[in-house]
Tab-separated table of C-alpha atoms and ligand atoms in Angstrom:
chain	number	residue	atom	x	y	z
A	1	UNK	CA	-22.920	-7.352	10.133
A	2	UNK	CA	-19.675	-9.130	11.078
A	3	UNK	CA	-18.844	-11.886	8.568
A	4	UNK	CA	-16.451	-14.814	8.527
A	5	UNK	CA	-14.661	-16.168	5.463
A	6	UNK	CA	-12.717	-19.173	4.201
A	7	UNK	CA	-10.109	-19.108	1.413
A	8	UNK	CA	-9.665	-22.480	-0.282
A	9	UNK	CA	-7.313	-23.067	-3.212
A	10	UNK	CA	-4.384	-25.124	-4.498
A	11	UNK	CA	-0.802	-24.235	-3.580
A	12	UNK	CA	0.235	-20.933	-5.121
A	13	UNK	CA	-3.303	-19.791	-5.928
A	14	UNK	CA	-2.706	-16.614	-3.909
A	15	UNK	CA	-4.423	-17.389	-0.586
A	16	UNK	CA	-1.647	-15.876	1.535
A	17	UNK	CA	-1.148	-12.869	-0.749
A	18	UNK	CA	-4.839	-12.005	-0.797
A	19	UNK	CA	-5.340	-12.742	2.912
A	20	UNK	CA	-2.626	-10.236	3.801
A	21	UNK	CA	-4.216	-7.533	1.637
A	22	UNK	CA	-7.745	-8.277	2.838
A	23	UNK	CA	-6.880	-8.286	6.523
A	24	UNK	CA	-4.892	-5.057	6.186
A	25	UNK	CA	-7.710	-3.268	4.388
A	26	UNK	CA	-10.741	-4.748	6.151
A	27	UNK	CA	-9.220	-5.405	9.603
A	28	UNK	CA	-10.272	-9.033	9.695
A	29	UNK	CA	-8.490	-11.507	11.962
A	30	UNK	CA	-6.227	-13.615	9.687
A	31	UNK	CA	-5.695	-17.258	10.590
A	32	UNK	CA	-3.165	-19.071	8.391
A	33	UNK	CA	-2.652	-22.635	9.580
A	34	UNK	CA	0.361	-22.938	7.235
A	35	UNK	CA	2.105	-19.995	8.969
A	36	UNK	CA	1.313	-21.324	12.432
A	37	UNK	CA	2.598	-24.808	11.597
A	38	UNK	CA	5.770	-23.391	10.044
A	39	UNK	CA	6.445	-21.504	13.302
A	40	UNK	CA	5.724	-24.576	15.428
A	41	UNK	CA	7.903	-26.754	13.162
A	42	UNK	CA	10.958	-24.786	14.245
A	43	UNK	CA	10.779	-26.756	17.525
A	44	UNK	CA	9.064	-29.939	16.325
A	45	UNK	CA	10.894	-32.290	13.964
A	46	UNK	CA	7.827	-34.443	13.150
A	47	UNK	CA	5.920	-31.376	12.067
A	48	UNK	CA	8.931	-30.119	10.122
A	49	UNK	CA	9.147	-33.410	8.218
A	50	UNK	CA	5.422	-33.372	7.380
A	51	UNK	CA	5.507	-29.828	6.054
A	52	UNK	CA	8.765	-30.249	4.176
A	53	UNK	CA	7.368	-33.306	2.379
A	54	UNK	CA	4.152	-31.459	1.529
A	55	UNK	CA	1.907	-33.803	3.509
A	56	UNK	CA	-0.967	-32.662	5.680
A	57	UNK	CA	-0.689	-32.343	9.437
A	58	UNK	CA	-3.025	-34.945	11.055
A	59	UNK	CA	-6.618	-33.747	11.450
A	60	UNK	CA	-6.659	-34.211	15.238
A	61	UNK	CA	-3.657	-31.905	15.653
A	62	UNK	CA	-5.169	-29.306	13.303
A	63	UNK	CA	-8.601	-29.347	14.958
A	64	UNK	CA	-7.011	-29.083	18.398
A	65	UNK	CA	-5.027	-26.028	17.289
A	66	UNK	CA	-8.082	-24.340	15.759
A	67	UNK	CA	-10.235	-25.080	18.756
A	68	UNK	CA	-7.713	-23.410	21.104
A	69	UNK	CA	-7.135	-20.517	18.709
A	70	UNK	CA	-10.848	-19.738	18.377
A	71	UNK	CA	-11.424	-19.975	22.140
A	72	UNK	CA	-8.466	-17.680	22.845
A	73	UNK	CA	-9.531	-15.133	20.221
A	74	UNK	CA	-13.302	-15.349	20.422
A	75	UNK	CA	-13.780	-11.703	21.433
A	76	UNK	CA	-11.792	-10.480	18.410
A	77	UNK	CA	-13.501	-12.949	16.052
A	78	UNK	CA	-16.905	-11.623	17.116
A	79	UNK	CA	-15.744	-8.026	16.839
A	80	UNK	CA	-13.917	-8.116	13.469
A	81	UNK	CA	-14.744	-11.404	11.737
A	82	UNK	CA	-12.142	-13.998	10.753
A	83	UNK	CA	-10.493	-14.972	7.469
A	84	UNK	CA	-9.423	-18.620	7.433
A	85	UNK	CA	-6.501	-19.200	5.047
A	86	UNK	CA	-5.587	-22.831	4.382
A	87	UNK	CA	-8.108	-24.281	6.818
A	88	UNK	CA	-10.156	-26.459	6.600
A	89	UNK	CA	-8.456	-28.833	4.135
A	90	UNK	CA	-10.306	-32.082	4.775
A	91	UNK	CA	-13.920	-33.008	5.405
A	92	UNK	CA	-13.021	-34.073	8.937
A	93	UNK	CA	-11.559	-30.635	9.622
A	94	UNK	CA	-14.600	-28.896	8.110
A	95	UNK	CA	-17.095	-30.915	10.154
A	96	UNK	CA	-15.180	-30.409	13.395
A	97	UNK	CA	-14.785	-26.713	12.675
A	98	UNK	CA	-18.495	-26.434	12.186
A	99	UNK	CA	-19.086	-27.944	15.656
A	100	UNK	CA	-16.592	-25.550	17.266
A	101	UNK	CA	-18.145	-22.552	15.519
A	102	UNK	CA	-21.696	-23.550	16.533
A	103	UNK	CA	-20.539	-23.894	20.150
A	104	UNK	CA	-18.962	-20.424	20.050
A	105	UNK	CA	-21.957	-18.859	18.260
A	106	UNK	CA	-20.143	-17.945	15.039
A	107	UNK	CA	-20.961	-18.792	11.431
A	108	UNK	CA	-19.106	-18.963	8.132
A	109	UNK	CA	-20.709	-16.662	5.564
A	110	UNK	CA	-18.580	-16.944	2.418
A	111	UNK	CA	-16.251	-19.637	1.072
A	112	UNK	CA	-13.939	-18.486	-1.734
A	113	UNK	CA	-12.625	-21.170	-4.069
A	114	UNK	CA	-9.475	-19.873	-5.746
A	115	UNK	CA	-8.589	-21.662	-8.966
A	116	UNK	CA	-5.146	-22.114	-10.540
A	117	UNK	CA	-3.763	-24.802	-12.841
A	118	UNK	CA	-0.830	-27.039	-11.983
A	119	UNK	CA	1.722	-25.462	-14.361
A	120	UNK	CA	1.002	-21.970	-13.064
A	121	UNK	CA	1.212	-23.231	-9.475
A	122	UNK	CA	4.681	-24.697	-10.139
A	123	UNK	CA	5.816	-21.517	-11.893
A	124	UNK	CA	4.699	-19.245	-9.095
A	125	UNK	CA	6.033	-21.331	-6.238
A	126	UNK	CA	9.460	-21.907	-7.771
A	127	UNK	CA	9.734	-18.138	-8.059
A	128	UNK	CA	8.382	-17.331	-4.605
A	129	UNK	CA	10.544	-15.790	-1.909
A	130	UNK	CA	9.270	-15.373	1.643
A	131	UNK	CA	10.073	-13.489	4.802
A	132	UNK	CA	10.482	-16.042	7.598
A	133	UNK	CA	9.701	-13.330	10.195
A	134	UNK	CA	6.319	-12.033	8.993
A	135	UNK	CA	5.446	-14.497	6.194
A	136	UNK	CA	5.173	-11.840	3.467
A	137	UNK	CA	5.449	-13.221	-0.091
A	138	UNK	CA	7.553	-11.860	-2.911
A	139	UNK	CA	8.362	-12.783	-6.487
A	140	UNK	CA	12.000	-13.612	-7.200
A	141	UNK	CA	11.545	-11.778	-10.507
A	142	UNK	CA	11.086	-8.482	-8.622
A	143	UNK	CA	14.678	-8.755	-7.331
A	144	UNK	CA	13.743	-7.738	-3.787
A	145	UNK	CA	16.268	-9.144	-1.303
A	146	UNK	CA	14.924	-7.900	2.050
A	147	UNK	CA	11.388	-7.861	3.427
A	148	UNK	CA	9.820	-4.431	2.972
A	149	UNK	CA	7.916	-4.858	6.266
A	150	UNK	CA	10.664	-6.128	8.595
A	151	UNK	CA	13.969	-5.889	6.690
A	152	UNK	CA	14.618	-9.635	7.070
A	153	UNK	CA	16.544	-11.413	4.257
A	154	UNK	CA	14.109	-13.308	1.979
A	155	UNK	CA	14.439	-17.033	1.338
A	156	UNK	CA	12.835	-19.925	-0.538
A	157	UNK	CA	10.272	-22.030	1.328
A	158	UNK	CA	11.575	-25.569	1.948
A	159	UNK	CA	8.413	-27.110	0.427
A	160	UNK	CA	8.666	-25.080	-2.791
A	161	UNK	CA	10.369	-27.797	-4.883
A	162	UNK	CA	8.811	-29.413	-7.947
A	163	UNK	CA	8.223	-32.915	-6.502
A	164	UNK	CA	6.860	-31.501	-3.241
A	165	UNK	CA	4.598	-28.983	-4.970
A	166	UNK	CA	3.278	-31.893	-7.075
A	167	UNK	CA	2.452	-33.798	-3.881
A	168	UNK	CA	0.728	-30.740	-2.347
A	169	UNK	CA	-1.290	-30.214	-5.516
A	170	UNK	CA	-2.405	-33.869	-5.593
A	171	UNK	CA	-3.389	-33.721	-1.930
A	172	UNK	CA	-5.432	-30.606	-2.689
A	173	UNK	CA	-7.239	-32.399	-5.532
A	174	UNK	CA	-7.969	-35.499	-3.453
A	175	UNK	CA	-8.591	-34.241	0.067
A	176	UNK	CA	-9.529	-30.564	-0.154
A	177	UNK	CA	-11.611	-30.304	-3.321
A	178	UNK	CA	-14.455	-32.397	-1.804
A	179	UNK	CA	-15.038	-29.411	0.506
A	180	UNK	CA	-16.514	-27.507	-2.435
A	181	UNK	CA	-19.476	-29.869	-2.619
A	182	UNK	CA	-19.731	-29.915	1.178
A	183	UNK	CA	-20.103	-26.115	1.328
A	184	UNK	CA	-22.199	-25.965	-1.843
A	185	UNK	CA	-24.803	-28.073	-0.068
A	186	UNK	CA	-25.147	-25.546	2.773
A	187	UNK	CA	-27.769	-22.987	1.858
A	188	UNK	CA	-26.588	-20.389	4.407
A	189	UNK	CA	-23.055	-20.252	2.946
A	190	UNK	CA	-22.120	-18.484	-0.313
A	191	UNK	CA	-19.560	-20.384	-2.376
A	192	UNK	CA	-17.748	-18.007	-4.732
A	193	UNK	CA	-15.256	-19.040	-7.419
A	194	UNK	CA	-12.258	-16.744	-7.893
A	195	UNK	CA	-10.066	-16.939	-10.985
A	196	UNK	CA	-6.668	-17.005	-9.257
A	197	UNK	CA	-4.722	-16.829	-12.527
A	198	UNK	CA	-5.566	-13.136	-13.007
A	199	UNK	CA	-3.252	-10.429	-11.682
A	200	UNK	CA	-3.257	-9.669	-7.948
A	201	UNK	CA	-5.447	-6.565	-8.159
A	202	UNK	CA	-8.001	-8.324	-10.326
A	203	UNK	CA	-8.149	-11.248	-7.876
A	204	UNK	CA	-8.526	-8.797	-4.984
A	205	UNK	CA	-11.440	-7.084	-6.771
A	206	UNK	CA	-13.138	-10.404	-7.491
A	207	UNK	CA	-12.971	-11.215	-3.761
A	208	UNK	CA	-14.009	-7.843	-2.360
A	209	UNK	CA	-17.175	-7.782	-4.498
A	210	UNK	CA	-18.498	-10.453	-2.132
A	211	UNK	CA	-17.107	-9.318	1.228
B	1	LIG	P1	0.203	-23.403	3.364
B	1	LIG	O1	1.211	-22.430	3.827
B	1	LIG	O2	-1.224	-23.085	3.566
B	1	LIG	O3	0.539	-23.746	1.845
B	1	LIG	P2	-0.346	-23.974	0.512
B	1	LIG	O4	-1.776	-24.217	0.725
B	1	LIG	O5	0.419	-24.983	-0.261
B	1	LIG	O6	-0.340	-22.583	-0.141
B	1	LIG	P3	0.850	-21.657	-0.438
B	1	LIG	O7	1.205	-20.875	0.792
B	1	LIG	O8	1.987	-22.365	-1.099
B	1	LIG	O9	0.224	-20.736	-1.575
B	1	LIG	P4	-0.829	-19.567	-1.501
B	1	LIG	O10	-2.088	-20.019	-2.128
B	1	LIG	O11	-0.902	-18.983	-0.127
B	1	LIG	O12	-0.131	-18.570	-2.521
B	1	LIG	P5	0.726	-17.254	-2.214
B	1	LIG	O13	-0.179	-16.131	-1.905
B	1	LIG	O14	1.826	-17.555	-1.274
B	1	LIG	O15	0.458	-24.803	4.079
B	1	LIG	C1	1.761	-25.340	4.118
B	1	LIG	C2	1.745	-26.703	4.776
B	1	LIG	O16	1.257	-26.593	6.138
B	1	LIG	C3	0.827	-27.756	4.132
B	1	LIG	O17	1.442	-28.388	3.023
B	1	LIG	C4	0.613	-28.704	5.313
B	1	LIG	O18	1.738	-29.490	5.539
B	1	LIG	C5	0.476	-27.731	6.484
B	1	LIG	N1	-0.930	-27.302	6.695
B	1	LIG	C6	-1.410	-26.034	6.603
B	1	LIG	N2	-2.719	-25.988	6.862
B	1	LIG	C7	-3.102	-27.260	7.110
B	1	LIG	C8	-4.345	-27.870	7.423
B	1	LIG	N3	-5.465	-27.145	7.530
B	1	LIG	N4	-4.373	-29.207	7.592
B	1	LIG	C9	-3.257	-29.952	7.505
B	1	LIG	N5	-2.044	-29.451	7.213
B	1	LIG	C10	-1.958	-28.110	7.014
B	1	LIG	O19	1.338	-16.975	-3.686
B	1	LIG	C11	2.323	-17.833	-4.225
B	1	LIG	C12	3.289	-17.006	-5.107
B	1	LIG	O20	2.568	-16.470	-6.204
B	1	LIG	C13	3.918	-15.810	-4.383
B	1	LIG	O21	5.232	-15.641	-4.841
B	1	LIG	C14	3.045	-14.623	-4.800
B	1	LIG	O22	3.777	-13.413	-4.825
B	1	LIG	C15	2.604	-15.039	-6.206
B	1	LIG	N6	1.261	-14.585	-6.535
B	1	LIG	C16	0.178	-14.522	-5.724
B	1	LIG	N7	-0.907	-14.089	-6.402
B	1	LIG	C17	-0.494	-13.877	-7.690
B	1	LIG	C18	-1.150	-13.438	-8.876
B	1	LIG	N8	-2.467	-13.140	-8.863
B	1	LIG	N9	-0.445	-13.364	-10.022
B	1	LIG	C19	0.891	-13.688	-10.041
B	1	LIG	N10	1.579	-14.108	-8.939
B	1	LIG	C20	0.891	-14.213	-7.786
């Protein structure tokens, strides 16, 4: 049976890292709203300012994007299943997504809640380096300078600064955490907690047990 998944977690909890591994191994369609908005922000100063300050993009803009994305990719979604990374992040987004999915005849099966404390989030994100071409993540401590997928020079993400990470973390606590109760109350959806502070392989194994 084709299944659809959501990854929810604070900044740095490993959503992007795990999504990349999962979609490579299980051929799921990967939708990262963060990656899409970062691409769009290259030609949109308002969006750039929102992301660089760590604030959320307005719900209407996010829902509009998702709605178009799902409609344009519905055949693939039904064939492979989709992994949502970083969406939804507010109750409004979750409720609107549910309407879109019902209309398109698709359902969410599993919601993963990745946990990570604030100090570890700061540590990881200050040491993160990214490829701006393909979005791959690296650790500064590994001393890799160029992306192993596309040979692009790695850089720091503009929102990976202490005060901005703090803002992103607080927004997660206030606006995204209420989604846990929202999904917990839906009997047809499995809500699975993942200890994001373990090493990458351990986290991957925790997730794949429930795929
Ligand atoms: P987004 O890109 O989604 O950022 P985020 O949620 O803050 O998450 P991150 O990408 O920082 O962390 P991650 O959990 O993916 O961790 P990663 O795997 O990279 O969104 C960015 C912005 O876009 C938002 O702030 C907002 O403005 C906007 N936006 C996006 N979606 C939106 C929405 N739905 N609504 C409104 N606005 C939206 O790992 C981090 C580092 O840790 C890496 O260096 C990695 O190598 C390392 N690492 C990963 N796993 C491990 C491990 N197990 N052990 C040790 N190190 C690890």
